[in-house]
CSV table of C-alpha atoms and ligand atoms in Angstrom, one decimal:
chain,number,residue,atom,x,y,z
Z,1,MET,CA,128.5,182.6,192.9
Z,2,SER,CA,129.5,180.6,189.9
Z,3,GLN,CA,128.5,177.4,191.5
Z,4,GLN,CA,124.9,178.4,191.9
Z,5,ALA,CA,124.5,179.3,188.2
Z,6,PHE,CA,126.0,175.9,187.2
Z,7,GLU,CA,123.7,174.1,189.5
Z,8,LYS,CA,120.7,175.9,188.0
Z,9,ALA,CA,121.8,175.1,184.5
Z,10,ASN,CA,122.3,171.4,185.3
Z,11,GLN,CA,118.9,171.2,187.1
Z,12,LEU,CA,117.2,172.8,184.1
Z,13,GLN,CA,118.9,170.4,181.7
Z,14,ALA,CA,117.7,167.4,183.8
Z,15,GLU,CA,114.2,168.8,183.9
Z,16,ILE,CA,114.1,169.3,180.2
Z,17,GLU,CA,115.4,165.8,179.6
Z,18,ALA,CA,112.8,164.3,181.8
Z,19,ALA,CA,109.9,166.3,180.3
Z,20,ASN,CA,107.6,164.1,178.3
Z,21,PRO,CA,104.8,166.1,176.7
Z,22,ALA,CA,102.2,163.7,175.3
Z,23,SER,CA,100.1,166.0,173.1
Z,24,ILE,CA,100.6,168.9,170.8
Z,25,GLU,CA,99.0,171.1,173.6
Z,26,GLU,CA,101.5,169.8,176.2
Z,27,LEU,CA,104.4,170.3,173.8
Z,28,GLU,CA,103.3,173.9,173.4
Z,29,GLN,CA,103.4,174.4,177.1
Z,30,PHE,CA,106.9,172.8,177.1
Z,31,ARG,CA,108.0,175.3,174.4
Z,32,ILE,CA,106.7,178.3,176.3
Z,33,LYS,CA,108.1,177.2,179.6
Z,34,TYR,CA,111.6,176.4,178.4
Z,35,LEU,CA,112.2,177.8,175.0
Z,36,GLY,CA,109.9,180.8,174.8
Z,37,SER,CA,111.1,184.4,174.9
Z,38,LYS,CA,110.3,184.6,178.6
Z,39,GLY,CA,111.2,180.9,179.2
Z,40,MET,CA,113.7,179.4,181.6
Z,41,LEU,CA,116.5,179.1,179.1
Z,42,ARG,CA,116.4,182.8,178.5
Z,43,GLY,CA,116.6,183.2,182.3
Z,44,LEU,CA,119.7,181.1,182.3
Z,45,PHE,CA,121.4,183.4,179.8
Z,46,GLY,CA,120.7,186.2,182.3
Z,47,GLU,CA,122.8,184.2,184.8
Z,48,ILE,CA,126.0,184.8,182.8
Z,49,LYS,CA,126.6,188.0,184.6
Z,50,THR,CA,126.7,186.2,187.9
Z,51,VAL,CA,129.4,183.8,186.8
Z,52,ASP,CA,133.1,184.5,187.5
Z,53,ASN,CA,135.0,185.7,184.5
Z,54,ASP,CA,137.3,182.7,184.3
Z,55,ARG,CA,134.3,180.4,184.0
Z,56,LYS,CA,132.0,182.5,181.8
Z,57,ARG,CA,133.2,180.7,178.6
Z,58,GLU,CA,132.5,177.3,180.1
Z,59,PHE,CA,129.1,178.4,181.3
Z,60,GLY,CA,128.2,179.9,177.9
Z,61,GLN,CA,129.1,176.6,176.2
Z,62,LEU,CA,127.0,174.7,178.7
Z,63,ILE,CA,123.8,176.7,178.3
Z,64,ASN,CA,124.2,176.7,174.5
Z,65,ALA,CA,124.4,173.0,174.6
Z,66,ILE,CA,121.3,172.8,176.7
Z,67,LYS,CA,119.5,175.2,174.3
Z,68,GLU,CA,120.4,173.1,171.3
Z,69,SER,CA,119.4,169.8,172.8
Z,70,SER,CA,116.2,171.3,174.0
Z,71,GLU,CA,115.3,172.6,170.5
Z,72,THR,CA,116.2,169.2,169.0
Z,73,LYS,CA,114.0,167.5,171.5
Z,74,PHE,CA,111.2,169.9,170.7
Z,75,ARG,CA,111.4,169.3,167.0
Z,76,SER,CA,111.4,165.6,167.2
Z,77,LEU,CA,108.5,165.5,169.6
Z,78,LEU,CA,106.6,167.8,167.3
Z,79,ASP,CA,107.3,165.6,164.3
Z,80,GLY,CA,106.1,162.5,166.2
Z,81,LEU,CA,103.0,164.1,167.5
Z,82,GLU,CA,102.0,165.6,164.2
Z,83,ALA,CA,102.5,162.2,162.4
Z,84,LYS,CA,100.3,160.6,165.0
Z,85,ALA,CA,97.6,163.2,164.5
Z,86,ASP,CA,97.9,162.6,160.7
Z,87,THR,CA,97.5,158.9,160.6
Z,88,GLY,CA,95.6,157.8,157.6
Z,89,LYS,CA,95.9,161.2,156.0
Z,90,GLY,CA,98.9,160.7,153.7
Z,91,ASP,CA,101.5,159.0,155.7
Z,92,LEU,CA,102.5,155.9,153.7
Z,93,ASP,CA,101.7,152.8,155.7
Z,94,LEU,CA,102.9,149.8,153.7
Z,95,SER,CA,101.2,147.4,156.0
Z,96,ALA,CA,97.7,148.9,155.5
Z,97,PRO,CA,95.2,146.8,153.5
Z,98,GLY,CA,94.7,148.0,149.9
Z,99,GLU,CA,91.9,150.3,148.8
Z,100,PRO,CA,89.2,148.2,147.2
Z,101,PHE,CA,89.3,148.8,143.5
Z,102,PRO,CA,85.8,148.9,142.0
Z,103,ILE,CA,85.5,146.3,139.2
Z,104,GLY,CA,83.6,147.6,136.2
Z,105,SER,CA,80.9,145.5,134.4
Z,106,ARG,CA,80.8,144.1,131.0
Z,107,HIS,CA,78.1,145.3,128.6
Z,108,PRO,CA,75.6,142.5,127.8
Z,109,VAL,CA,76.4,142.8,124.1
Z,110,SER,CA,80.1,142.4,124.7
Z,111,ILE,CA,79.4,139.4,126.9
Z,112,LEU,CA,77.4,137.6,124.2
Z,113,MET,CA,79.7,138.7,121.4
Z,114,ASN,CA,82.8,137.4,123.3
Z,115,ARG,CA,81.0,134.1,123.9
Z,116,ILE,CA,80.1,133.7,120.3
Z,117,VAL,CA,83.6,134.6,119.1
Z,118,GLU,CA,85.1,132.1,121.6
Z,119,ILE,CA,82.8,129.3,120.4
Z,120,PHE,CA,84.1,129.8,116.8
Z,121,GLU,CA,87.7,130.2,117.9
Z,122,ARG,CA,87.6,126.8,119.4
Z,123,ILE,CA,87.1,125.3,115.9
Z,124,GLY,CA,89.8,127.4,114.2
Z,125,PHE,CA,88.1,130.7,113.3
Z,126,VAL,CA,90.2,133.8,113.8
Z,127,VAL,CA,88.9,137.2,114.7
Z,128,ALA,CA,88.9,139.8,111.9
Z,129,GLU,CA,88.0,143.4,112.6
Z,130,ASP,CA,87.7,146.3,110.2
Z,131,ARG,CA,86.4,149.8,109.7
Z,132,GLU,CA,82.9,151.1,110.5
Z,133,ILE,CA,83.2,153.9,108.0
Z,134,GLU,CA,83.3,151.9,104.8
Z,135,ASP,CA,83.3,152.5,101.1
Z,136,ASP,CA,80.3,151.6,99.0
Z,137,TRP,CA,82.3,148.9,97.1
Z,138,HIS,CA,83.3,146.8,100.1
Z,139,ASN,CA,79.8,147.1,101.8
Z,140,PHE,CA,77.7,146.6,98.7
Z,141,THR,CA,79.2,146.2,95.2
Z,142,ALA,CA,81.8,143.6,96.1
Z,143,MET,CA,79.1,141.7,98.0
Z,144,ASN,CA,77.1,141.4,94.7
Z,145,THR,CA,74.8,144.3,95.5
Z,146,PRO,CA,75.4,146.9,92.7
Z,147,ALA,CA,74.0,150.4,92.8
Z,148,ASP,CA,70.7,149.5,91.2
Z,149,HIS,CA,70.1,146.3,93.2
Z,150,PRO,CA,66.8,146.2,95.0
Z,151,ALA,CA,68.4,144.5,98.0
Z,152,ARG,CA,69.9,147.9,98.9
Z,153,ASP,CA,66.5,149.1,100.0
Z,154,MET,CA,66.5,146.4,102.7
Z,155,GLN,CA,69.3,148.2,104.4
Z,156,ASP,CA,68.7,151.9,104.8
Z,157,THR,CA,72.1,153.4,104.6
Z,158,PHE,CA,73.8,156.4,106.3
Z,159,TYR,CA,76.0,157.9,103.6
Z,160,LEU,CA,78.7,160.5,104.5
Z,161,MET,CA,77.5,164.0,103.5
Z,162,ASN,CA,80.8,165.1,102.0
Z,163,ASP,CA,81.5,161.9,100.2
Z,164,PRO,CA,78.5,159.8,99.0
Z,165,ALA,CA,80.8,156.9,98.0
Z,166,MET,CA,81.5,156.5,101.8
Z,167,LEU,CA,79.0,155.1,104.3
Z,168,LEU,CA,78.6,153.6,107.8
Z,169,ARG,CA,78.7,149.9,107.1
Z,170,THR,CA,75.2,148.4,107.2
Z,171,HIS,CA,76.5,144.9,108.0
Z,172,THR,CA,79.7,143.1,109.0
Z,173,SER,CA,79.6,141.4,105.6
Z,174,SER,CA,81.9,144.2,104.5
Z,175,VAL,CA,84.6,142.5,106.5
Z,176,GLN,CA,84.3,139.5,104.2
Z,177,SER,CA,85.3,141.6,101.1
Z,178,ARG,CA,88.1,143.3,103.1
Z,179,VAL,CA,89.5,139.9,104.1
Z,180,MET,CA,89.1,138.2,100.8
Z,181,THR,CA,90.8,141.0,98.9
Z,182,SER,CA,93.8,140.9,101.2
Z,183,GLN,CA,94.2,137.2,102.1
Z,184,LYS,CA,94.5,134.0,100.2
Z,185,PRO,CA,92.4,130.9,101.1
Z,186,PRO,CA,92.1,129.0,103.3
Z,187,ILE,CA,90.2,131.8,105.1
Z,188,ARG,CA,88.4,131.1,108.3
Z,189,ILE,CA,87.3,134.3,110.1
Z,190,ILE,CA,84.8,135.5,112.7
Z,191,ALA,CA,84.1,139.3,112.6
Z,192,PRO,CA,82.3,140.9,115.5
Z,193,GLY,CA,81.4,144.6,115.2
Z,194,ARG,CA,79.0,147.5,115.1
Z,195,VAL,CA,76.8,148.3,112.2
Z,196,TYR,CA,74.4,151.2,111.3
Z,197,ARG,CA,71.1,151.6,109.5
Z,198,ASN,CA,68.9,154.6,109.1
Z,199,GLU,CA,65.9,153.2,111.0
Z,200,THR,CA,63.5,154.8,113.4
Z,201,ILE,CA,64.5,154.1,117.0
Z,202,SER,CA,62.0,152.2,119.1
Z,203,ALA,CA,61.9,149.6,121.8
Z,204,ARG,CA,62.6,146.9,119.1
Z,205,SER,CA,65.0,148.6,116.7
Z,206,HIS,CA,67.8,151.0,116.7
Z,207,CYS,CA,70.0,152.9,114.1
Z,208,GLN,CA,73.1,151.1,115.5
Z,209,PHE,CA,73.4,147.5,116.5
Z,210,HIS,CA,75.9,144.7,116.5
Z,211,GLN,CA,76.6,141.7,114.3
Z,212,VAL,CA,79.0,138.8,114.1
Z,213,GLU,CA,80.0,137.6,110.7
Z,214,GLY,CA,81.6,134.3,109.8
Z,215,LEU,CA,83.4,133.3,106.6
Z,216,TYR,CA,85.1,130.0,105.6
Z,217,VAL,CA,86.7,129.7,102.1
Z,218,ASP,CA,88.8,126.8,101.1
Z,219,GLU,CA,88.8,124.0,98.5
Z,220,ASN,CA,85.8,121.7,98.8
Z,221,VAL,CA,83.8,123.6,101.4
Z,222,SER,CA,80.2,122.3,101.3
Z,223,PHE,CA,76.8,123.2,102.5
Z,224,ALA,CA,77.0,120.2,104.8
Z,225,ASP,CA,80.1,121.8,106.4
Z,226,MET,CA,78.1,124.9,107.0
Z,227,LYS,CA,75.2,123.1,108.5
Z,228,GLN,CA,77.4,121.1,110.9
Z,229,THR,CA,79.3,124.2,112.0
Z,230,LEU,CA,76.2,126.1,112.7
Z,231,TYR,CA,74.6,123.2,114.5
Z,232,TYR,CA,77.7,123.0,116.7
Z,233,PHE,CA,77.5,126.8,117.4
Z,234,ALA,CA,73.7,126.7,118.3
Z,235,ARG,CA,74.3,123.9,120.8
Z,236,GLU,CA,77.2,125.6,122.4
Z,237,LEU,CA,75.3,128.8,122.8
Z,238,TYR,CA,71.8,127.6,123.4
Z,239,GLY,CA,72.4,124.2,125.0
Z,240,ASP,CA,70.8,121.0,123.9
Z,241,THR,CA,68.6,122.3,121.0
Z,242,LYS,CA,67.9,121.7,117.4
Z,243,ILE,CA,68.2,123.9,114.3
Z,244,ARG,CA,66.4,124.3,111.1
Z,245,LEU,CA,67.5,126.0,107.8
Z,246,ARG,CA,64.8,127.8,105.8
Z,247,PRO,CA,65.5,128.9,102.2
Z,248,SER,CA,66.1,132.6,102.0
Z,249,TYR,CA,67.7,135.2,99.8
Z,250,PHE,CA,70.9,137.3,100.2
Z,251,PRO,CA,72.7,138.8,97.3
Z,252,PHE,CA,76.1,137.5,98.4
Z,253,THR,CA,75.2,133.8,99.0
Z,254,GLU,CA,73.7,131.1,96.7
Z,255,PRO,CA,71.9,129.2,98.0
Z,256,SER,CA,70.9,131.2,101.0
Z,257,ALA,CA,69.2,130.2,104.2
Z,258,GLU,CA,68.0,131.5,107.5
Z,259,MET,CA,68.8,129.4,110.6
Z,260,ASP,CA,66.3,129.0,113.4
Z,261,VAL,CA,67.1,127.6,116.8
Z,262,TYR,CA,64.4,125.7,118.7
Z,263,TRP,CA,63.5,127.9,121.7
Z,264,GLY,CA,60.3,126.1,122.7
Z,265,LEU,CA,57.1,127.7,123.9
Z,266,LYS,CA,57.9,127.7,127.6
Z,267,ASP,CA,58.6,131.5,127.7
Z,268,GLU,CA,56.0,132.3,125.1
Z,269,ILE,CA,53.6,134.2,127.4
Z,270,ASP,CA,53.0,137.0,125.0
Z,271,HIS,CA,53.9,135.3,121.8
Z,272,LYS,CA,56.6,137.9,121.2
Z,273,ILE,CA,59.7,135.7,121.3
Z,274,THR,CA,58.9,133.1,118.6
Z,275,LYS,CA,55.5,134.3,117.5
Z,276,GLY,CA,54.0,131.1,118.7
Z,277,THR,CA,56.2,128.9,116.5
Z,278,GLY,CA,58.8,127.8,119.1
Z,279,TRP,CA,61.5,128.7,116.6
Z,280,LEU,CA,63.9,131.6,117.0
Z,281,GLU,CA,65.4,133.3,114.0
Z,282,VAL,CA,69.1,133.6,114.7
Z,283,LEU,CA,71.1,134.1,111.5
Z,284,GLY,CA,71.4,134.4,107.8
Z,285,CYS,CA,73.8,132.1,105.9
Z,286,GLY,CA,74.7,130.5,102.7
Z,287,MET,CA,77.3,129.4,100.2
Z,288,VAL,CA,79.4,132.4,99.1
Z,289,ASP,CA,78.2,133.4,95.7
Z,290,PRO,CA,81.0,132.7,93.1
Z,291,GLU,CA,80.5,136.3,91.9
Z,292,VAL,CA,81.6,137.6,95.3
Z,293,LEU,CA,84.7,135.4,95.3
Z,294,GLU,CA,85.6,136.6,91.8
Z,295,ASN,CA,85.0,140.3,92.8
Z,296,CYS,CA,87.5,139.8,95.5
Z,297,GLY,CA,90.1,138.1,93.3
Z,298,ILE,CA,89.5,134.5,94.5
Z,299,ASP,CA,89.3,131.7,91.9
Z,300,SER,CA,85.7,130.5,92.2
Z,301,LYS,CA,86.5,127.3,90.2
Z,302,LYS,CA,89.0,126.3,92.8
Z,303,TYR,CA,87.5,127.6,96.0
Z,304,THR,CA,84.1,127.5,97.6
Z,305,GLY,CA,83.0,128.9,100.9
Z,306,PHE,CA,80.2,129.5,103.3
Z,307,ALA,CA,79.3,132.6,105.2
Z,308,PHE,CA,76.9,133.6,108.0
Z,309,GLY,CA,75.9,136.8,109.8
Z,310,MET,CA,73.8,137.4,112.9
Z,311,GLY,CA,72.5,140.2,115.0
Z,312,ILE,CA,73.7,140.3,118.6
Z,313,ASP,CA,71.4,142.8,120.2
Z,314,ARG,CA,68.1,140.8,120.0
Z,315,GLN,CA,69.8,137.7,121.2
Z,316,ALA,CA,71.3,139.6,124.1
Z,317,MET,CA,67.9,141.0,125.0
Z,318,LEU,CA,66.4,137.5,125.0
Z,319,LYS,CA,69.2,135.9,127.0
Z,320,TYR,CA,69.4,138.7,129.6
Z,321,ARG,CA,65.7,139.5,129.5
Z,322,ILE,CA,66.1,143.1,128.4
Z,323,SER,CA,62.8,144.6,127.3
Z,324,ASP,CA,64.0,147.6,125.3
Z,325,ILE,CA,66.9,147.8,122.9
Z,326,ARG,CA,67.5,151.4,123.8
Z,327,TYR,CA,68.9,150.4,127.2
Z,328,LEU,CA,71.9,148.9,125.3
Z,329,PHE,CA,73.0,152.3,124.1
Z,330,GLU,CA,72.2,154.6,127.0
Z,331,ASN,CA,75.1,153.7,129.2
Z,332,ASP,CA,73.0,154.0,132.3
Z,333,VAL,CA,75.2,152.6,135.1
Z,334,ARG,CA,72.2,151.3,137.0
Z,335,PHE,CA,71.5,149.1,134.0
Z,336,LEU,CA,75.1,148.1,133.3
Z,337,LYS,CA,75.9,147.2,136.9
Z,338,GLN,CA,73.4,144.4,136.7
Z,339,PHE,CA,75.8,142.5,134.5
Z,340,SER,CA,78.9,143.0,136.7
Z,341,SER,CA,79.3,139.3,137.6
Z,342,ALA,CA,79.1,138.1,134.0
Z,343,ILE,CA,82.2,137.6,132.0
H,401,DAH,N1,74.5,140.7,106.1
H,401,DAH,C1,73.2,140.1,106.4
H,401,DAH,C2,72.4,141.1,107.1
H,401,DAH,O1,72.9,142.1,107.6
H,401,DAH,C3,73.3,138.9,107.2
H,401,DAH,C4,74.0,137.7,106.4
H,401,DAH,C5,73.2,136.8,105.7
H,401,DAH,C6,75.4,137.6,106.5
H,401,DAH,C7,73.8,135.8,105.0
H,401,DAH,C8,76.0,136.6,105.8
H,401,DAH,C9,75.2,135.7,105.1
H,401,DAH,O2,77.3,136.4,105.8
H,401,DAH,O3,75.8,134.6,104.4
H,401,DAH,O4,71.2,141.0,107.1
């Protein structure tokens, strides 16, 4: 009698070892057939009663071993098949190619501002950045524009409601007074940044825009130095062109000038770009007024300097053929994406 039960057990063991379910469904059939509550292993436990007493213990150990190895086999098959079904859904595959990482785009104003800064850095100017919420003194008074000065009307100012001595800077010239009150000459800075003026928003003007300011203070700095520096700049940015300086007025420079770059009439279809003159107004500049140097604690008998300031947004519009300044501030990705390849 015992012999038969042992043979059954060995046969079942061989059968289970040979089974090779290839899918989750086949594995489930395997489980039901061998491990289920009505499965063949259960049946084998029923055979115990047919085994002779002196071999019961041996038989019990055998079928327990079969049961354990069957369960182990089931679990490892299940793990394998589930992992297969899951491929790409969380299993870490170190050999898989990386997910493409979308590269953002640079704003056209940043592109141009970075280029301008880089052009001046090449000849020894260093970047200076300062606050946008500024006090009246640094923005106006130090820059030779006291409270009753008519030039204040040229720059409609946003004052802070709870503190009228504070304002949103109307130009990056405020960085000049910040730097001159905290550093000793030689000073050679380039200051990019955002500025604000209380102007009606239209296709051509906005209440916020961008400027780049330059300042050079040292012994024996001359108007000729300024002209040559600006000529170098114009050629680096606009290519093989010429410049002209027209006399102008700014409270913080004496003498003052405006610089035009020759653009030509080639794009002058609607006479909007250069108003039919071929010349593009690019920046304001001049020799730093001795009054400004003194206001900032710099000896105007020993030092002289030149300064310049330019708007970025109009130049960016021209360069990248943007028809409406408001696009620059709307952050519409359809607009911004067009500049993704530019650095
Ligand atoms: N701050 C002037 C403006 O916003 C521009 C300017 C003119 C800056 C002449 C300068 C300068 O540094 O020398 O209109």
